[in-house]
XYZ file of N, CA and C in Angstrom:
579
model
N -30.369 -4.660 69.864
C -30.332 -3.353 69.254
C -29.848 -3.503 67.819
N -30.518 -2.891 66.890
C -30.214 -3.000 65.460
C -29.212 -1.905 65.101
N -28.016 -2.354 64.552
C -26.973 -1.371 64.219
C -27.107 -0.851 62.797
N -27.903 -1.538 61.966
C -28.082 -1.082 60.584
C -28.872 0.206 60.595
N -28.365 1.155 59.839
C -29.066 2.434 59.806
C -29.944 2.492 58.579
N -31.071 3.044 58.730
C -31.995 3.212 57.620
C -31.727 4.604 57.061
N -31.424 4.676 55.772
C -31.116 6.003 55.230
C -32.343 6.901 55.282
N -32.062 8.096 55.493
C -33.138 9.070 55.507
C -33.696 9.175 54.096
N -34.921 9.595 53.943
C -35.507 9.721 52.613
C -34.692 10.645 51.719
N -34.121 11.693 52.283
C -33.297 12.604 51.488
C -32.042 11.916 50.977
N -31.413 11.147 51.836
C -30.196 10.441 51.454
C -30.511 9.409 50.389
N -31.597 8.684 50.539
C -31.991 7.688 49.551
C -32.269 8.359 48.212
N -32.927 9.501 48.253
C -33.226 10.218 47.010
C -31.940 10.710 46.357
N -30.979 11.173 47.148
C -29.702 11.649 46.607
C -28.923 10.497 45.980
N -28.930 9.355 46.666
C -28.235 8.178 46.115
C -28.882 7.732 44.805
N -30.211 7.735 44.762
C -30.923 7.337 43.544
C -30.620 8.321 42.419
N -30.572 9.611 42.724
C -30.275 10.620 41.710
C -28.848 10.446 41.187
N -27.918 10.172 42.101
C -26.526 9.963 41.698
C -26.409 8.737 40.800
N -27.138 7.673 41.145
C -27.126 6.437 40.349
C -27.700 6.702 38.950
N -28.832 7.447 38.893
C -29.433 7.770 37.581
C -28.482 8.623 36.744
N -27.824 9.576 37.389
C -26.878 10.440 36.668
C -25.713 9.600 36.124
N -25.224 8.668 36.948
C -24.119 7.805 36.498
C -24.563 6.923 35.333
N -25.784 6.393 35.412
C -26.301 5.545 34.332
C -26.483 6.347 33.050
N -26.979 7.578 33.184
C -27.150 8.440 32.004
C -25.789 8.780 31.394
N -24.811 9.064 32.245
C -23.453 9.357 31.749
C -22.865 8.143 31.049
N -23.082 6.981 31.632
C -22.576 5.744 31.042
C -23.233 5.498 29.676
N -24.518 5.788 29.570
C -25.216 5.639 28.290
C -24.616 6.582 27.240
N -24.321 7.818 27.650
C -23.713 8.779 26.721
C -22.315 8.318 26.303
N -21.591 7.691 27.211
C -20.261 7.165 26.886
C -20.380 6.099 25.804
N -21.309 5.174 25.966
C -21.497 4.115 24.955
C -21.906 4.717 23.606
N -22.782 5.707 23.641
C -23.208 6.354 22.393
C -22.046 7.093 21.735
N -21.223 7.755 22.540
C -20.067 8.486 22.002
C -19.080 7.521 21.351
N -18.847 6.394 21.981
C -17.939 5.388 21.405
C -18.493 4.875 20.084
N -19.785 4.613 20.050
C -20.419 4.143 18.806
C -20.269 5.180 17.698
N -20.494 6.458 18.015
C -20.355 7.520 17.009
C -18.913 7.626 16.522
N -17.960 7.568 17.429
C -16.548 7.660 17.039
C -16.167 6.513 16.103
N -16.654 5.318 16.420
C -16.360 4.159 15.547
C -16.994 4.351 14.174
N -18.246 4.797 14.171
C -18.969 4.983 12.907
C -18.271 6.027 12.044
N -17.771 7.099 12.671
C -17.089 8.173 11.948
C -15.635 7.825 11.647
N -15.191 6.677 12.145
C -13.803 6.216 11.963
C -12.817 7.244 12.519
N -13.207 7.830 13.656
C -12.354 8.782 14.364
C -11.596 8.015 15.442
N -10.402 8.496 15.767
C -9.598 7.818 16.773
C -10.308 7.851 18.128
N -10.362 6.682 18.762
C -11.015 6.570 20.063
C -9.956 6.810 21.138
N -10.203 7.817 21.989
C -9.300 8.110 23.102
C -10.156 8.567 24.281
N -9.553 8.597 25.451
C -10.278 9.022 26.652
C -10.770 10.456 26.467
N -9.902 11.317 25.935
C -10.282 12.723 25.751
C -11.439 12.849 24.754
N -11.361 12.112 23.643
C -12.418 12.207 22.625
C -13.751 11.712 23.186
N -13.726 10.606 23.912
C -14.968 10.068 24.484
C -15.524 11.034 25.528
N -14.655 11.600 26.358
C -15.109 12.538 27.392
C -15.774 13.756 26.753
N -15.162 14.293 25.672
C -15.754 15.444 24.982
C -17.100 15.090 24.381
N -17.154 13.981 23.659
C -18.392 13.598 22.967
C -19.510 13.249 23.951
N -19.176 12.596 25.048
C -20.194 12.141 26.000
C -20.531 13.222 27.026
N -19.776 14.312 27.011
C -19.974 15.395 27.961
C -19.851 14.889 29.399
N -18.770 14.130 29.621
C -18.456 13.645 30.966
C -17.010 14.013 31.256
N -16.627 13.916 32.507
C -15.247 14.234 32.866
C -14.367 13.000 32.636
N -13.099 13.269 32.473
C -12.158 12.147 32.336
C -12.116 11.351 33.633
N -12.292 12.033 34.724
C -12.307 11.358 36.021
C -13.416 10.322 36.062
N -14.590 10.676 35.520
C -15.691 9.710 35.469
C -15.266 8.477 34.673
N -14.592 8.704 33.547
C -14.182 7.576 32.708
C -13.161 6.681 33.410
N -12.311 7.289 34.219
C -11.317 6.490 34.939
C -11.906 5.833 36.187
N -12.830 6.530 36.871
C -13.380 6.017 38.124
C -14.468 4.974 37.921
N -15.289 5.133 36.893
C -16.391 4.197 36.664
C -15.843 2.954 35.948
N -15.913 1.778 36.600
C -15.304 0.582 36.005
C -15.902 0.212 34.640
N -17.206 0.373 34.496
C -17.849 -0.003 33.226
C -17.426 0.962 32.113
N -17.368 2.242 32.422
C -16.949 3.242 31.429
C -15.484 3.010 31.049
N -14.644 2.781 32.064
C -13.221 2.527 31.805
C -13.046 1.304 30.910
N -13.793 0.234 31.175
C -13.688 -0.990 30.364
C -14.182 -0.740 28.936
N -15.262 0.016 28.774
C -15.802 0.298 27.434
C -14.799 1.095 26.602
N -14.185 2.108 27.215
C -13.205 2.927 26.493
C -11.973 2.090 26.150
N -11.495 1.300 27.092
C -10.307 0.466 26.845
C -10.572 -0.534 25.722
N -11.739 -1.144 25.721
C -12.095 -2.105 24.663
C -12.161 -1.412 23.315
N -12.792 -0.253 23.264
C -12.912 0.492 21.994
C -11.543 0.904 21.476
N -10.660 1.342 22.378
C -9.311 1.745 21.961
C -8.526 0.547 21.433
N -8.674 -0.594 22.083
C -7.968 -1.802 21.627
C -8.479 -2.233 20.258
N -9.796 -2.207 20.059
C -10.374 -2.591 18.766
C -9.921 -1.635 17.669
N -9.908 -0.328 17.983
C -9.475 0.661 16.989
C -8.015 0.452 16.636
N -7.194 0.137 17.624
C -5.771 -0.130 17.368
C -5.587 -1.337 16.479
N -6.363 -2.403 16.721
C -6.266 -3.610 15.891
C -6.701 -3.317 14.463
N -7.794 -2.568 14.303
C -8.278 -2.235 12.947
C -7.260 -1.372 12.227
N -6.696 -0.410 12.931
C -5.716 0.489 12.314
C -4.469 -0.286 11.905
N -3.999 -1.160 12.766
C -2.823 -1.975 12.435
C -3.103 -2.836 11.226
N -4.272 -3.448 11.189
C -4.623 -4.312 10.057
C -4.748 -3.496 8.777
N -5.330 -2.290 8.891
C -5.497 -1.438 7.714
C -4.132 -1.012 7.176
N -3.201 -0.625 8.066
C -1.863 -0.244 7.630
C -1.146 -1.424 6.979
N -1.287 -2.586 7.571
C -0.649 -3.779 7.003
C -1.227 -4.101 5.635
N -2.545 -3.980 5.489
C -3.181 -4.248 4.193
C -2.706 -3.262 3.139
N -2.605 -1.980 3.513
C -2.141 -0.976 2.559
C -0.700 -1.257 2.134
N 0.144 -1.610 3.082
C 1.540 -1.909 2.756
C 1.637 -3.143 1.872
N 0.825 -4.169 2.161
C 0.822 -5.371 1.324
C 0.398 -5.033 -0.101
N -0.600 -4.175 -0.222
C -1.095 -3.788 -1.547
C -0.024 -3.014 -2.317
N 0.647 -2.054 -1.630
C 1.707 -1.289 -2.292
C 2.852 -2.199 -2.706
N 3.235 -3.083 -1.807
C 4.340 -3.990 -2.114
C 3.984 -4.881 -3.300
N 2.764 -5.375 -3.342
C 2.345 -6.231 -4.454
C 2.364 -5.447 -5.759
N 1.958 -4.183 -5.731
C 1.957 -3.353 -6.931
C 3.377 -3.158 -7.447
N 4.294 -2.809 -6.547
C 5.683 -2.596 -6.982
C 6.315 -3.893 -7.456
N 6.019 -4.969 -6.768
C 6.578 -6.256 -7.173
C 6.060 -6.633 -8.562
N 4.775 -6.388 -8.817
C 4.199 -6.694 -10.129
C 4.839 -5.829 -11.204
N 5.059 -4.556 -10.911
C 5.714 -3.677 -11.886
C 7.131 -4.159 -12.189
N 7.857 -4.552 -11.163
C 9.217 -5.033 -11.367
C 9.203 -6.299 -12.230
N 8.276 -7.205 -11.951
C 8.181 -8.429 -12.745
C 7.798 -8.119 -14.193
N 6.880 -7.186 -14.396
C 6.494 -6.796 -15.755
C 7.674 -6.191 -16.498
N 8.453 -5.353 -15.811
C 9.623 -4.742 -16.437
C 10.655 -5.814 -16.799
N 10.852 -6.785 -15.912
C 11.778 -7.876 -16.216
C 11.307 -8.681 -17.427
N 10.019 -8.968 -17.500
C 9.477 -9.702 -18.653
C 9.681 -8.919 -19.941
N 9.410 -7.617 -19.892
C 9.588 -6.784 -21.079
C 11.061 -6.719 -21.480
N 11.946 -6.675 -20.504
C 13.381 -6.646 -20.776
C 13.830 -7.942 -21.439
N 13.348 -9.063 -20.953
C 13.679 -10.355 -21.562
C 13.168 -10.420 -23.000
N 11.940 -9.957 -23.221
C 11.370 -9.965 -24.570
C 12.186 -9.080 -25.500
N 12.637 -7.924 -25.008
C 13.439 -7.020 -25.823
C 14.784 -7.650 -26.170
N 15.404 -8.298 -25.193
C 16.677 -8.990 -25.463
C 16.483 -10.066 -26.535
N 15.420 -10.807 -26.440
C 15.148 -11.853 -27.429
C 14.911 -11.243 -28.806
N 14.185 -10.139 -28.879
C 13.928 -9.469 -30.160
C 15.222 -8.941 -30.771
N 16.083 -8.337 -29.954
C 17.369 -7.834 -30.453
C 18.207 -8.986 -31.002
N 18.253 -10.085 -30.283
C 19.012 -11.244 -30.747
C 18.452 -11.760 -32.065
N 17.126 -11.822 -32.172
C 16.515 -12.291 -33.419
C 16.828 -11.336 -34.570
N 16.791 -10.034 -34.317
C 17.104 -9.062 -35.364
C 18.568 -9.145 -35.787
N 19.456 -9.313 -34.844
C 20.880 -9.454 -35.181
C 21.123 -10.711 -36.010
N 20.436 -11.779 -35.638
C 20.563 -13.019 -36.401
C 20.057 -12.811 -37.826
N 18.937 -12.145 -37.950
C 18.366 -11.881 -39.283
C 19.302 -11.002 -40.110
N 19.883 -9.986 -39.511
C 20.833 -9.117 -40.222
C 22.033 -9.933 -40.700
N 22.530 -10.793 -39.813
C 23.668 -11.646 -40.201
C 23.325 -12.534 -41.382
N 22.124 -13.121 -41.338
C 21.707 -13.974 -42.446
C 21.619 -13.183 -43.742
N 21.026 -12.006 -43.688
C 20.888 -11.179 -44.887
C 22.251 -10.737 -45.427
N 23.151 -10.354 -44.532
C 24.488 -9.973 -44.988
C 25.205 -11.154 -45.641
N 25.014 -12.341 -45.065
C 25.607 -13.548 -45.662
C 25.027 -13.827 -47.033
N 23.726 -13.640 -47.177
C 23.094 -13.851 -48.483
C 23.619 -12.854 -49.502
N 23.805 -11.627 -49.065
C 24.308 -10.608 -49.989
C 25.698 -11.004 -50.488
N 26.559 -11.415 -49.571
C 27.912 -11.793 -49.964
C 27.919 -13.027 -50.860
N 27.111 -14.007 -50.484
C 27.102 -15.258 -51.244
C 26.522 -15.084 -52.642
N 25.523 -14.279 -52.770
C 24.794 -14.205 -54.029
C 24.935 -12.872 -54.744
N 25.896 -12.094 -54.349
C 26.003 -10.752 -54.895
C 26.149 -10.771 -56.412
N 26.829 -11.730 -56.924
C 27.042 -11.785 -58.363
C 25.739 -12.065 -59.096
N 24.837 -12.835 -58.469
C 23.601 -13.220 -59.133
C 22.482 -12.193 -58.975
N 22.662 -11.242 -58.143
C 21.586 -10.309 -57.839
C 21.642 -9.108 -58.777
N 20.480 -8.651 -59.071
C 20.397 -7.448 -59.898
C 20.625 -6.234 -59.015
N 20.860 -5.108 -59.669
C 21.075 -3.868 -58.924
C 19.845 -3.522 -58.079
N 18.656 -3.797 -58.617
C 17.402 -3.522 -57.903
C 17.287 -4.386 -56.645
N 17.647 -5.678 -56.738
C 17.578 -6.578 -55.589
C 18.579 -6.164 -54.518
N 19.765 -5.751 -54.975
C 20.787 -5.304 -54.021
C 20.291 -4.052 -53.290
N 19.677 -3.139 -54.055
C 19.143 -1.924 -53.450
C 18.055 -2.258 -52.420
N 17.163 -3.209 -52.753
C 16.090 -3.620 -51.846
C 16.667 -4.223 -50.571
N 17.657 -5.082 -50.710
C 18.260 -5.730 -49.534
C 19.015 -4.695 -48.699
N 19.684 -3.763 -49.356
C 20.386 -2.709 -48.623
C 19.383 -1.865 -47.834
N 18.264 -1.556 -48.456
C 17.214 -0.796 -47.765
C 16.661 -1.601 -46.586
N 16.429 -2.879 -46.802
C 15.936 -3.738 -45.714
C 16.955 -3.820 -44.592
N 18.229 -3.905 -44.954
C 19.294 -3.959 -43.949
C 19.313 -2.660 -43.137
N 19.171 -1.514 -43.820
C 19.152 -0.233 -43.129
C 17.945 -0.156 -42.185
N 16.813 -0.626 -42.676
C 15.604 -0.644 -41.841
C 15.803 -1.519 -40.611
N 16.416 -2.684 -40.815
C 16.659 -3.590 -39.687
C 17.640 -2.974 -38.686
N 18.649 -2.280 -39.195
C 19.600 -1.629 -38.288
C 18.897 -0.548 -37.467
N 18.012 0.202 -38.142
C 17.249 1.220 -37.404
C 16.370 0.561 -36.345
N 15.783 -0.563 -36.692
C 14.936 -1.306 -35.735
C 15.772 -1.783 -34.545
N 16.997 -2.262 -34.835
C 17.888 -2.707 -33.754
C 18.236 -1.523 -32.857
N 18.535 -0.357 -33.458
C 18.831 0.827 -32.649
C 17.635 1.192 -31.773
N 16.433 1.141 -32.353
C 15.219 1.445 -31.596
C 15.022 0.459 -30.450
N 15.217 -0.820 -30.752
C 15.061 -1.846 -29.714
C 16.124 -1.691 -28.627
N 17.316 -1.292 -29.029
C 18.369 -1.065 -28.032
C 17.981 0.101 -27.125
N 17.451 1.167 -27.718
C 16.994 2.308 -26.908
C 15.841 1.888 -25.993
N 14.902 1.100 -26.536
C 13.792 0.606 -25.711
C 14.319 -0.267 -24.579
N 15.300 -1.084 -24.900
C 15.913 -1.958 -23.898
C 16.529 -1.124 -22.786
N 17.231 -0.054 -23.150
C 17.851 0.819 -22.168
C 16.777 1.452 -21.273
N 15.694 1.918 -21.904
C 14.594 2.534 -21.143
C 13.970 1.534 -20.172
N 13.725 0.314 -20.670
C 13.130 -0.714 -19.801
C 14.082 -1.100 -18.675
N 15.380 -1.116 -18.977
C 16.364 -1.432 -17.953
C 16.348 -0.365 -16.863
N 16.231 0.919 -17.256
C 16.152 1.995 -16.272
C 14.871 1.887 -15.443
N 13.773 1.533 -16.089
C 12.519 1.357 -15.349
C 12.618 0.208 -14.356
N 13.269 -0.873 -14.773
C 13.442 -2.015 -13.881
C 14.263 -1.618 -12.669
N 15.347 -0.865 -12.910
C 16.172 -0.412 -11.783
C 15.353 0.466 -10.848
N 14.540 1.362 -11.423
C 13.700 2.237 -10.596
C 12.676 1.423 -9.805
N 12.073 0.421 -10.454
C 11.077 -0.415 -9.768
C 11.731 -1.194 -8.633
N 12.942 -1.706 -8.886
C 13.644 -2.439 -7.818
C 13.980 -1.520 -6.664
N 14.398 -0.300 -6.984
C 14.711 0.677 -5.939
C 13.458 1.000 -5.127
N 12.341 1.195 -5.810
C 11.077 1.463 -5.112
C 10.669 0.290 -4.242
N 10.887 -0.920 -4.732
C 10.537 -2.109 -3.958
C 11.394 -2.196 -2.701
N 12.704 -1.885 -2.842
C 13.563 -1.886 -1.651
C 13.084 -0.839 -0.653
N 12.703 0.338 -1.155
C 12.192 1.381 -0.274
C 10.939 0.909 0.435
N 10.014 0.289 -0.299
C 8.768 -0.203 0.295
C 9.060 -1.281 1.341
N 10.045 -2.157 1.065
C 10.404 -3.193 2.050
C 10.908 -2.549 3.330
N 11.749 -1.502 3.188
C 12.242 -0.814 4.391
C 11.093 -0.138 5.124
N 10.172 0.457 4.380
C 9.016 1.134 4.983
C 8.144 0.138 5.739
N 7.927 -1.031 5.140
C 7.131 -2.070 5.811
C 7.826 -2.494 7.096
N 9.149 -2.664 7.036
C 9.896 -3.062 8.228
C 9.777 -1.989 9.308
N 9.856 -0.713 8.918
C 9.710 0.377 9.890
C 8.328 0.376 10.518
N 7.296 0.201 9.700
C 5.927 0.176 10.223
C 5.709 -1.020 11.145
N 6.272 -2.169 10.786
C 6.145 -3.344 11.660
C 6.856 -3.096 12.983
N 8.001 -2.423 12.917
C 8.713 -2.112 14.156
C 7.903 -1.149 15.012
N 7.260 -0.158 14.358
C 6.411 0.770 15.096
C 5.234 0.038 15.742
N 4.622 -0.846 14.983
C 3.481 -1.591 15.523
C 3.922 -2.489 16.672
N 5.093 -3.086 16.552
C 5.583 -3.977 17.603
C 5.922 -3.195 18.861
N 6.395 -1.955 18.693
C 6.795 -1.169 19.862
C 5.638 -0.404 20.480
N 4.493 -0.344 19.793
C 3.338 0.365 20.324
C 2.714 -0.451 21.445
N 2.587 0.142 22.640
C 1.953 -0.623 23.742
C 0.472 -0.770 23.477
N -0.078 -1.859 23.920
C -1.529 -1.965 23.765
C -1.877 -3.295 23.293
């Protein structure tokens, strides 16, 4: 006696219809995932279910659908993490470059101030040494040059102060960016997935 049952034609037709419906739903799931990726929208079970017009239960119960959604979510998480890391690296490099530029400008200003002070000292020494030999016109010219140099030193000192403030601000911004990067890395490390 044969114990295997032959499905009735109605049952076979119902099973075939259910299989076709599942395959069509699965196709819509794959298309929805592709659209979400193309639009750079966050991939989630709810988003895929809405786009594919399937139930969340289908996504959890169907092994192929569940695997497709899980893979898409993992890939999106990796891309997002990499994108955030790239943005933070770019910001950090920008602030670091600004800080280095400010330091270079500060060094150049210090060197210019030192050179101007040295020049003023030399001119004052020349005035004292040769004052008897100089005409009133030459003394007036040197006095004017000395006044001009003093004004230049004052200007350079003000520029130096401004650059020093910018350097402090750039360093502060860099410290802030370092803390922000550390916070984002901690968030990424604590994110399951």
